Structures are given as C-alpha cells and as structure tokens.
Coordinates of N, CA, C and O in Angstrom, one line a residue:
X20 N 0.8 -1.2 0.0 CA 0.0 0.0 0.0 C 0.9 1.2 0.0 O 1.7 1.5 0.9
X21 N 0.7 2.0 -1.0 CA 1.6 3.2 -0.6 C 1.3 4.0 0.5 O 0.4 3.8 1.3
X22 N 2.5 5.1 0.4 CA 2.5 5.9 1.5 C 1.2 6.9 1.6 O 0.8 7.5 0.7
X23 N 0.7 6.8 2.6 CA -0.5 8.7 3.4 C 0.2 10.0 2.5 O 1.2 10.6 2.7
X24 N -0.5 10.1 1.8 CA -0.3 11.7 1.2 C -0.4 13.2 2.3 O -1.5 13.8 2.5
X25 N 0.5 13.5 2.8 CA 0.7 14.5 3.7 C 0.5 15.8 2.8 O 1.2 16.2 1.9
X26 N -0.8 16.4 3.4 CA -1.0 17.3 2.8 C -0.9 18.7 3.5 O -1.3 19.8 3.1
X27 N -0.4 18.3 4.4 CA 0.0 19.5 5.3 C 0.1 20.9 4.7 O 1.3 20.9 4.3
X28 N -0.4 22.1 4.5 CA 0.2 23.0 4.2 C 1.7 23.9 3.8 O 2.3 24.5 2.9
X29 N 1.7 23.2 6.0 CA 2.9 24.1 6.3 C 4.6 23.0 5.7 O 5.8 23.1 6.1
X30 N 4.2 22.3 4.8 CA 5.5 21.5 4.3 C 5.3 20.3 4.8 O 4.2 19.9 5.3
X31 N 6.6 19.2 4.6 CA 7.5 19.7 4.1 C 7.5 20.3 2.3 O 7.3 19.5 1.4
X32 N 7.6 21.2 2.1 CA 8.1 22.0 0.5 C 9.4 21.3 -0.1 O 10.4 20.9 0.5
X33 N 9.2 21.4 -1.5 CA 10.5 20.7 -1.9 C 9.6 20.8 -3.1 O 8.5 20.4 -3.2
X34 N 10.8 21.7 -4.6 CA 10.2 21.2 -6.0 C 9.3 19.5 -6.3 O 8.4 19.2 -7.1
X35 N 9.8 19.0 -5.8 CA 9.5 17.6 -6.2 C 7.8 17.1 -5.9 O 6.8 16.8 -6.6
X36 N 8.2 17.2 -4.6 CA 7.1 17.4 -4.1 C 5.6 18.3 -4.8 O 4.6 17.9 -5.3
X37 N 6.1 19.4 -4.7 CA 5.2 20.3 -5.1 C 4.9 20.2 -6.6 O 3.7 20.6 -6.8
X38 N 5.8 19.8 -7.6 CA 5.3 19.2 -8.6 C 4.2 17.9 -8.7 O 3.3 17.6 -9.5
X39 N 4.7 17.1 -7.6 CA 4.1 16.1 -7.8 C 2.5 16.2 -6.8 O 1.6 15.5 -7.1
X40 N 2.4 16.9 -6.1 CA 1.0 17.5 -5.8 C -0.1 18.1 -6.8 O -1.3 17.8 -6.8
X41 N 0.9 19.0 -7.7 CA 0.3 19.3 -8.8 C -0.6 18.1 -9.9 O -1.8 18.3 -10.2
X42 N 0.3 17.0 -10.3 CA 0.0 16.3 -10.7 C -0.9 15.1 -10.1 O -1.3 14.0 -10.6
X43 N -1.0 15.6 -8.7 CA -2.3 14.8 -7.9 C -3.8 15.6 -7.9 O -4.9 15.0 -7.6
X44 N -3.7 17.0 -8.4 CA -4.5 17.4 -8.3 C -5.2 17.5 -10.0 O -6.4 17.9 -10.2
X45 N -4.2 17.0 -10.9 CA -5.0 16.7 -12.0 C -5.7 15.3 -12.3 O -6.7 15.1 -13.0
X46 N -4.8 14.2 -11.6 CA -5.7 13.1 -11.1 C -6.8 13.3 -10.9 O -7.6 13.0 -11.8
X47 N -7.4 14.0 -9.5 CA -8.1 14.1 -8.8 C -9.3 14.5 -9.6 O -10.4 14.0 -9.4
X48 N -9.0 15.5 -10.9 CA -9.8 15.6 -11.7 C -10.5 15.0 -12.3 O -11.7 15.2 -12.6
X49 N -9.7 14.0 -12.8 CA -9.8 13.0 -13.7 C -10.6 11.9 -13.0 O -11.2 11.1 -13.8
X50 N -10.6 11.6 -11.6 CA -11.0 10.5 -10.8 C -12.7 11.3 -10.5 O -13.8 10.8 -10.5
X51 N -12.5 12.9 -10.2 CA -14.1 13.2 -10.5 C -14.9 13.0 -11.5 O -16.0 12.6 -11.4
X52 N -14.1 13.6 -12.8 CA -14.8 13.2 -14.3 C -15.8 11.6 -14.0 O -17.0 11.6 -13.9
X53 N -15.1 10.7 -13.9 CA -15.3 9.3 -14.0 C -16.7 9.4 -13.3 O -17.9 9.4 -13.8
X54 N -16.1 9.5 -11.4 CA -16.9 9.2 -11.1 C -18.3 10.0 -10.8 O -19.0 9.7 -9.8
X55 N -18.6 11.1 -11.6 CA -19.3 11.6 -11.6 C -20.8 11.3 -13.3 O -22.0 11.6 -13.6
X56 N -19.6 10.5 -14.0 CA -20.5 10.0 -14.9 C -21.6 9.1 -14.7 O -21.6 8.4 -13.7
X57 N -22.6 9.2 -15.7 CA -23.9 8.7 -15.1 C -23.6 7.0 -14.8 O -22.7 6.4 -15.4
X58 N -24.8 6.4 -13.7 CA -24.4 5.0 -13.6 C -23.2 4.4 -13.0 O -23.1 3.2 -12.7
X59 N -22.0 5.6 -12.9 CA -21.1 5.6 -12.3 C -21.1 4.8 -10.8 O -20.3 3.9 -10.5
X60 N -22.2 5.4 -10.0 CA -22.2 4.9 -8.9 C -21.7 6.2 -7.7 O -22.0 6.2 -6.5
X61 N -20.9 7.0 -8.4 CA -19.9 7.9 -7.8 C -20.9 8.6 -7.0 O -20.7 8.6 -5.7
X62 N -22.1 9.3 -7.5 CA -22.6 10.3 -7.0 C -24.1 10.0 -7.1 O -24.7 9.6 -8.1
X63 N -24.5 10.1 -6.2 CA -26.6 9.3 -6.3 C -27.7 10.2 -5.9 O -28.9 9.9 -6.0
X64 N -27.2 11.5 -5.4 CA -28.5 12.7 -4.8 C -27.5 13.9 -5.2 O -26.3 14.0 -5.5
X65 N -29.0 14.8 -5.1 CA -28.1 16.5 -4.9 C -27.1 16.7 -4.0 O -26.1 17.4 -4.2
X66 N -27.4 16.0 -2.5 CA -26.5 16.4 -1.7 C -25.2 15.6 -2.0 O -24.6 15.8 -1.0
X67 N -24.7 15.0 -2.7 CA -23.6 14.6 -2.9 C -23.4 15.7 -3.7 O -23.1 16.7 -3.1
X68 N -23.5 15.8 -4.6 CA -23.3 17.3 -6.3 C -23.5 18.5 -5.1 O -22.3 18.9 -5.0
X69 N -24.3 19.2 -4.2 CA -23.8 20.3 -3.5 C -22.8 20.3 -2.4 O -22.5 21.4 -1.9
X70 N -22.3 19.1 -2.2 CA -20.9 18.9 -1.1 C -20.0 18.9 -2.2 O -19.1 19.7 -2.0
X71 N -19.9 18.1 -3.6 CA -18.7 18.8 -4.8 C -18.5 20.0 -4.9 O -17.3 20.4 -4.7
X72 N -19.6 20.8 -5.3 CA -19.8 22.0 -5.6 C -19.0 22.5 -4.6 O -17.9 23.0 -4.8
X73 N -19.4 22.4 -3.6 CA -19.1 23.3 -2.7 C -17.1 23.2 -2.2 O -16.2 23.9 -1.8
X74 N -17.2 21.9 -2.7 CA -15.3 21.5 -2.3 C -14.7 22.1 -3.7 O -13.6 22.6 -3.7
X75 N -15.2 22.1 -4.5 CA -14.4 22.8 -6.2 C -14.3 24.0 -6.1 O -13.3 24.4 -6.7
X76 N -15.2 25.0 -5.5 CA -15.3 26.3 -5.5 C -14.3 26.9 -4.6 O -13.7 27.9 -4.9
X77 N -14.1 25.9 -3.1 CA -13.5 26.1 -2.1 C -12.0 26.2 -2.9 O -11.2 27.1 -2.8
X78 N -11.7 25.0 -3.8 CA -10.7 25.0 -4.4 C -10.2 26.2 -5.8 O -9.1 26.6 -6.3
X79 N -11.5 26.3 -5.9 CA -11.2 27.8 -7.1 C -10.8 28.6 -6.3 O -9.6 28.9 -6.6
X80 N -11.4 29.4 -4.9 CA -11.3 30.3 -4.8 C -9.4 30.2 -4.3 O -8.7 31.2 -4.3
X81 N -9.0 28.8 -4.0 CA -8.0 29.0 -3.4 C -6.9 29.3 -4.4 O -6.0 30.0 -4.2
X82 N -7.1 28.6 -6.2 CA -6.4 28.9 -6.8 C -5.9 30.2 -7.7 O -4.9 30.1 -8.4
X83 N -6.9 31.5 -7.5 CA -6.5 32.8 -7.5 C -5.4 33.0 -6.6 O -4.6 33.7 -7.2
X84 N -5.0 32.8 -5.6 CA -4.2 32.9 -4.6 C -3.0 32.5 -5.3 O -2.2 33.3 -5.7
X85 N -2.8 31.0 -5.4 CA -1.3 30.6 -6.2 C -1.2 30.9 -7.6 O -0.1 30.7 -8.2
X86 N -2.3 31.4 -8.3 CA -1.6 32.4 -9.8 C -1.0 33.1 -9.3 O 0.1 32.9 -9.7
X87 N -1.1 33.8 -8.8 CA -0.5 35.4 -8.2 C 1.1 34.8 -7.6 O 2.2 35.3 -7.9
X88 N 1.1 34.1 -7.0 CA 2.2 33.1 -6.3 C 3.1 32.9 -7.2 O 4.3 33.4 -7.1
X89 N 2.7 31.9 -8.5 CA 3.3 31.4 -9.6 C 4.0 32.6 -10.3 O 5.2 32.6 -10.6
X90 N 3.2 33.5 -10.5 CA 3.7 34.9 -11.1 C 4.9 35.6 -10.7 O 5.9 35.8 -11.4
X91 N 4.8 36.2 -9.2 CA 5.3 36.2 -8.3 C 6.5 35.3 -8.7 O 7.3 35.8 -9.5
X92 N 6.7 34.5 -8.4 CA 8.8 34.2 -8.7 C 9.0 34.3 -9.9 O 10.2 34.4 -10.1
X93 N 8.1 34.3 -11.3 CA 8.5 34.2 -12.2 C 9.2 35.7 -12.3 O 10.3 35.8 -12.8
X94 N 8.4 36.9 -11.7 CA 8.6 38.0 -11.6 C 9.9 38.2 -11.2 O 10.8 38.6 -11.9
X95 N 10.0 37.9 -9.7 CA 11.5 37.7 -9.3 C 12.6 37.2 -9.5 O 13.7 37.5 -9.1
X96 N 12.2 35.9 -10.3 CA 13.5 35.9 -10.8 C 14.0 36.2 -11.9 O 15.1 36.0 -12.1
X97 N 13.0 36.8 -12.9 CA 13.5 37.6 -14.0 C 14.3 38.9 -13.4 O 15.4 39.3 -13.8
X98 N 13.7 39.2 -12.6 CA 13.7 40.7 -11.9 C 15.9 40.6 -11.2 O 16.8 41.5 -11.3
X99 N 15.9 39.4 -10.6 CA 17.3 38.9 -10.1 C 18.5 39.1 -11.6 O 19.7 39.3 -11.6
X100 N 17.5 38.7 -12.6 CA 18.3 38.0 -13.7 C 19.2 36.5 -13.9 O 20.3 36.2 -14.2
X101 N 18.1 35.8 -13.4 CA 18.5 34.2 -13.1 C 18.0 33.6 -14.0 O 18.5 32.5 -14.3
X102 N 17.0 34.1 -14.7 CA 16.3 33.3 -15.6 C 17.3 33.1 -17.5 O 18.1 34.0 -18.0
X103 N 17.1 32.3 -18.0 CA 17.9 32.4 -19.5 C 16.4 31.3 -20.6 O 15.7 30.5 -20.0
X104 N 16.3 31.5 -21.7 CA 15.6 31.0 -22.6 C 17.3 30.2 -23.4 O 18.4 30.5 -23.6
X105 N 16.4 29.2 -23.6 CA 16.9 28.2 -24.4 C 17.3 28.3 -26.0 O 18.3 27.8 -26.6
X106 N 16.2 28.9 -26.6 CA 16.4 29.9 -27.5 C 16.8 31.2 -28.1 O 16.8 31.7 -29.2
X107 N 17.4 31.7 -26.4 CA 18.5 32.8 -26.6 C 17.7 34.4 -26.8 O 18.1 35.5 -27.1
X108 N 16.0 33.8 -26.4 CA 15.2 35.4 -26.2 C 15.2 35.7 -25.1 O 15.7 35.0 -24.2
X109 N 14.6 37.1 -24.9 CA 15.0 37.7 -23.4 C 14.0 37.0 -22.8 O 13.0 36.7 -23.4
X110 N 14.3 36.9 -21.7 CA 13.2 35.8 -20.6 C 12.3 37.0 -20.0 O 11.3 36.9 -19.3
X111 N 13.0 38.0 -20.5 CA 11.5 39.3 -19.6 C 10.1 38.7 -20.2 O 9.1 38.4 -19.7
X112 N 10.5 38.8 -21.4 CA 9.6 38.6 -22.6 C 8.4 37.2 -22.3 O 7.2 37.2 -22.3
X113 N 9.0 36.4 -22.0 CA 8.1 34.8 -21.7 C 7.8 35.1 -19.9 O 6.9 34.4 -19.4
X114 N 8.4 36.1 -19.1 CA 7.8 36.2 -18.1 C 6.4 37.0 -17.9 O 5.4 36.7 -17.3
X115 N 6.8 38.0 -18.8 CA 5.6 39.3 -19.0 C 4.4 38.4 -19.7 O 3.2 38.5 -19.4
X116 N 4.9 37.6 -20.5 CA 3.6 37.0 -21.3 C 2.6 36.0 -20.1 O 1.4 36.1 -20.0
X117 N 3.5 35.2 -19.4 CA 2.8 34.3 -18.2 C 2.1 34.9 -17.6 O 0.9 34.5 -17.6
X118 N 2.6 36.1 -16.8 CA 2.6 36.7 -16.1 C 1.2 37.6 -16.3 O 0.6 38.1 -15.4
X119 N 0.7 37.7 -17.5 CA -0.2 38.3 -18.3 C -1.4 37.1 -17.8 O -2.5 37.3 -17.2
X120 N -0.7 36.0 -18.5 CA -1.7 35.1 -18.7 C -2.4 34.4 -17.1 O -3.4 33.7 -17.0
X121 N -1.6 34.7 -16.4 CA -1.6 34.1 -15.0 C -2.8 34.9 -14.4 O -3.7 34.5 -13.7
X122 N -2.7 36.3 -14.8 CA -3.8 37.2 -14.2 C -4.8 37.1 -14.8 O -5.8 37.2 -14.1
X123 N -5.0 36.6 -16.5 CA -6.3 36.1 -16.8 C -6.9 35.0 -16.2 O -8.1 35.0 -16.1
X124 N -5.8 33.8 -15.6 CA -6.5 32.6 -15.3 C -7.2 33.3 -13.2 O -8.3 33.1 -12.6
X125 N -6.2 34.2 -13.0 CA -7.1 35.0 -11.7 C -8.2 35.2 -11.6 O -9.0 34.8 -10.7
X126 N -8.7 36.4 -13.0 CA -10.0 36.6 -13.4 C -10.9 35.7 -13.8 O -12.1 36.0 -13.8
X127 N -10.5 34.4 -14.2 CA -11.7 33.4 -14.8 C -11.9 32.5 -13.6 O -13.0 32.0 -13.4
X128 N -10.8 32.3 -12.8 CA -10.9 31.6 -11.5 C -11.8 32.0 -10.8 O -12.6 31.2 -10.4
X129 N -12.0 33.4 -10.5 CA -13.0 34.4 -9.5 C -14.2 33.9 -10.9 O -14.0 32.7 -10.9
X130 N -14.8 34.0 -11.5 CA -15.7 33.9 -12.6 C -16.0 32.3 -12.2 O -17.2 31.9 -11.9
X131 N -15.2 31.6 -12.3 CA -16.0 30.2 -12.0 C -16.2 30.1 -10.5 O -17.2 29.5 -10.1
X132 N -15.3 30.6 -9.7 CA -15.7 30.6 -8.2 C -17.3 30.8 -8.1 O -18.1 29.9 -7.8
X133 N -17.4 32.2 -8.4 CA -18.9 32.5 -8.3 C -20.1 31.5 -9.2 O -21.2 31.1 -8.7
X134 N -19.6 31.3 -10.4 CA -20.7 30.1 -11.1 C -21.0 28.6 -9.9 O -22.1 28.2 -9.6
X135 N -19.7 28.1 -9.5 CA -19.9 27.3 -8.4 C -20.8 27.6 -7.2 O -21.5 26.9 -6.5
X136 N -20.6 28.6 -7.1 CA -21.2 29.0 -6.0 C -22.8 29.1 -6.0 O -23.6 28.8 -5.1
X137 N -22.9 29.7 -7.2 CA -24.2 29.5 -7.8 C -25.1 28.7 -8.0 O -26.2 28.6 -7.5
X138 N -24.2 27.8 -9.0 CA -24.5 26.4 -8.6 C -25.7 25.7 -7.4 O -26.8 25.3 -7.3
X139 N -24.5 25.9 -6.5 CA -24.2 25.3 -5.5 C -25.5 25.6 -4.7 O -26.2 24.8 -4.2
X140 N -25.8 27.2 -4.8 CA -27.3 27.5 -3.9 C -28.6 27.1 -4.6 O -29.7 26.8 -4.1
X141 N -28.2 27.1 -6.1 CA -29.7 26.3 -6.9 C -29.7 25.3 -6.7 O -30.4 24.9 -7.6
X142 N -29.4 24.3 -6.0 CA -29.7 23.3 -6.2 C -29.7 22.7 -4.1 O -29.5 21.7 -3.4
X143 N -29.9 23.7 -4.0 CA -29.4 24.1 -2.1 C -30.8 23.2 -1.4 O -30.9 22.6 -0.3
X144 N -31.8 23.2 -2.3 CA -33.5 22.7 -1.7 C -33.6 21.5 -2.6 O -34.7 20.9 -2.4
X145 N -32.9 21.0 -3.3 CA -33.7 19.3 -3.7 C -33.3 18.6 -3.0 O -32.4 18.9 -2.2
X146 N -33.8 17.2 -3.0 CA -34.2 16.0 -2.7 C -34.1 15.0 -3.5 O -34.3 15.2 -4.7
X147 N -34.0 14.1 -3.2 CA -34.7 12.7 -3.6 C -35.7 12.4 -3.2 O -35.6 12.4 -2.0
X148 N -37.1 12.0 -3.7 CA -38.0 11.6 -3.6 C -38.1 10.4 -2.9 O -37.8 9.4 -3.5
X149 N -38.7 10.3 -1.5 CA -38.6 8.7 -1.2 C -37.6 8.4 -0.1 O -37.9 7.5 0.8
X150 N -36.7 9.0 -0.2 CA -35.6 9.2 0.9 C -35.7 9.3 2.1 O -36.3 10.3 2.2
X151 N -35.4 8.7 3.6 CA -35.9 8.5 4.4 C -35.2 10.1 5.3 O -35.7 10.3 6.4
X152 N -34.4 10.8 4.8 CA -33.9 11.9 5.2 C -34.6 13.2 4.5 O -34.4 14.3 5.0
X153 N -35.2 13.1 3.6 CA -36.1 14.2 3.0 C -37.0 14.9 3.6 O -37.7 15.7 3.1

C-alpha cells in the first residue's frame, strides 16, 4: 500500500514534491470526471453534487491565490536575472507574457468561483424523492 499523502500546508516543501502535488491534483480531476459520470455509482442525490460543488469552489477560490504566487517568482526571478531561454530570447519577454496570462487565469478563477457557487445554492433545496432523510 503506498505511502499517506501529507497534505499539510505548512511542508514539508521541496520542488519535487510540489510538482508532484500538482500532478495529484489533475488526477483528482480525472477520478471526479469518472466518477461523476452517469451510472457511475460515484454520485446518487443532490447532496452529494452540493458537497462537490461546494469543495471545487473552495478550491477555485484557493487557486486565485497561487496564480498570483506562480507569477510572483517568475517575476523575481526575471527581476534577479536568473532566468535564460533556451532559444536565446530575453526571458523578460516569456515572463511578462505568463505573467499576463496568469492574471487572466485569476480573473476566470474568480468567474468560476462564483458560477460554483451559484450552482451550489440552486440546487441548495432538492431532494430525492422517497428518501428517508427528505
């Protein structure tokens, strides 16, 4: 059985790591797609789909936070002069463009935040019919 995924906030940090978190978190996506498909089994009432809702939004709103983050060192370390392109263009150039682009993914993050959230209150009063908790 592998190892407990320590998800601790406060570390431990390490590129490796933190890449590979990354790539847990596109899993993660991929294991909701599934199980959210019909007959799936994954998901059987609203209140299952308003407890999603409500953990994806939690997660949108958190990911405005690390664009800004991600930007942030790309910023500084252009800013240091540490950075070099492979192709021998100025790295200001591929920072300013991220860095562009990072603040668009800010603004569409806040934009799906709220649709989640939206979501999330339409559907705040159904039921299943029959249900012994209804």
């Amino acid at each position: 059985m592998p190892d407990p995924i320590n998800l601790n906030p406060d570390g431990p940090h390490s590129p490796e790591r933190t890449k590979e978190i990354a790539d847990l978190f596109a899993e993660c996506v991929r294991f909701l797609n599934y199980a959210s498909m019909s007959g799936s089994g994954g998901l059987t009432d609203p209140a299952d789909v308003y407890h999603v809702l409500g953990a994806l939004y939690t997660g949108t709103q958190r990911a405005s936070q690390l664009f800004g983050q991600l930007a942030t060192i790309l910023d500084r370390q252009a800013a240091a002069g540490v950075l070099a392109d492979n192709a021998g263009a100025d790295p200001a150039h591929q920072v300013a463009d991220a860095t562009l682009h990072l603040g668009d993914a800010q603004q569409n993050v806040d934009a799906l935040t709220n649709a989640l959230q939206n979501a999330q209150q339409a559907i705040s009063g159904l039921y299943v019919k029959g249900e012994p908790d209804a």
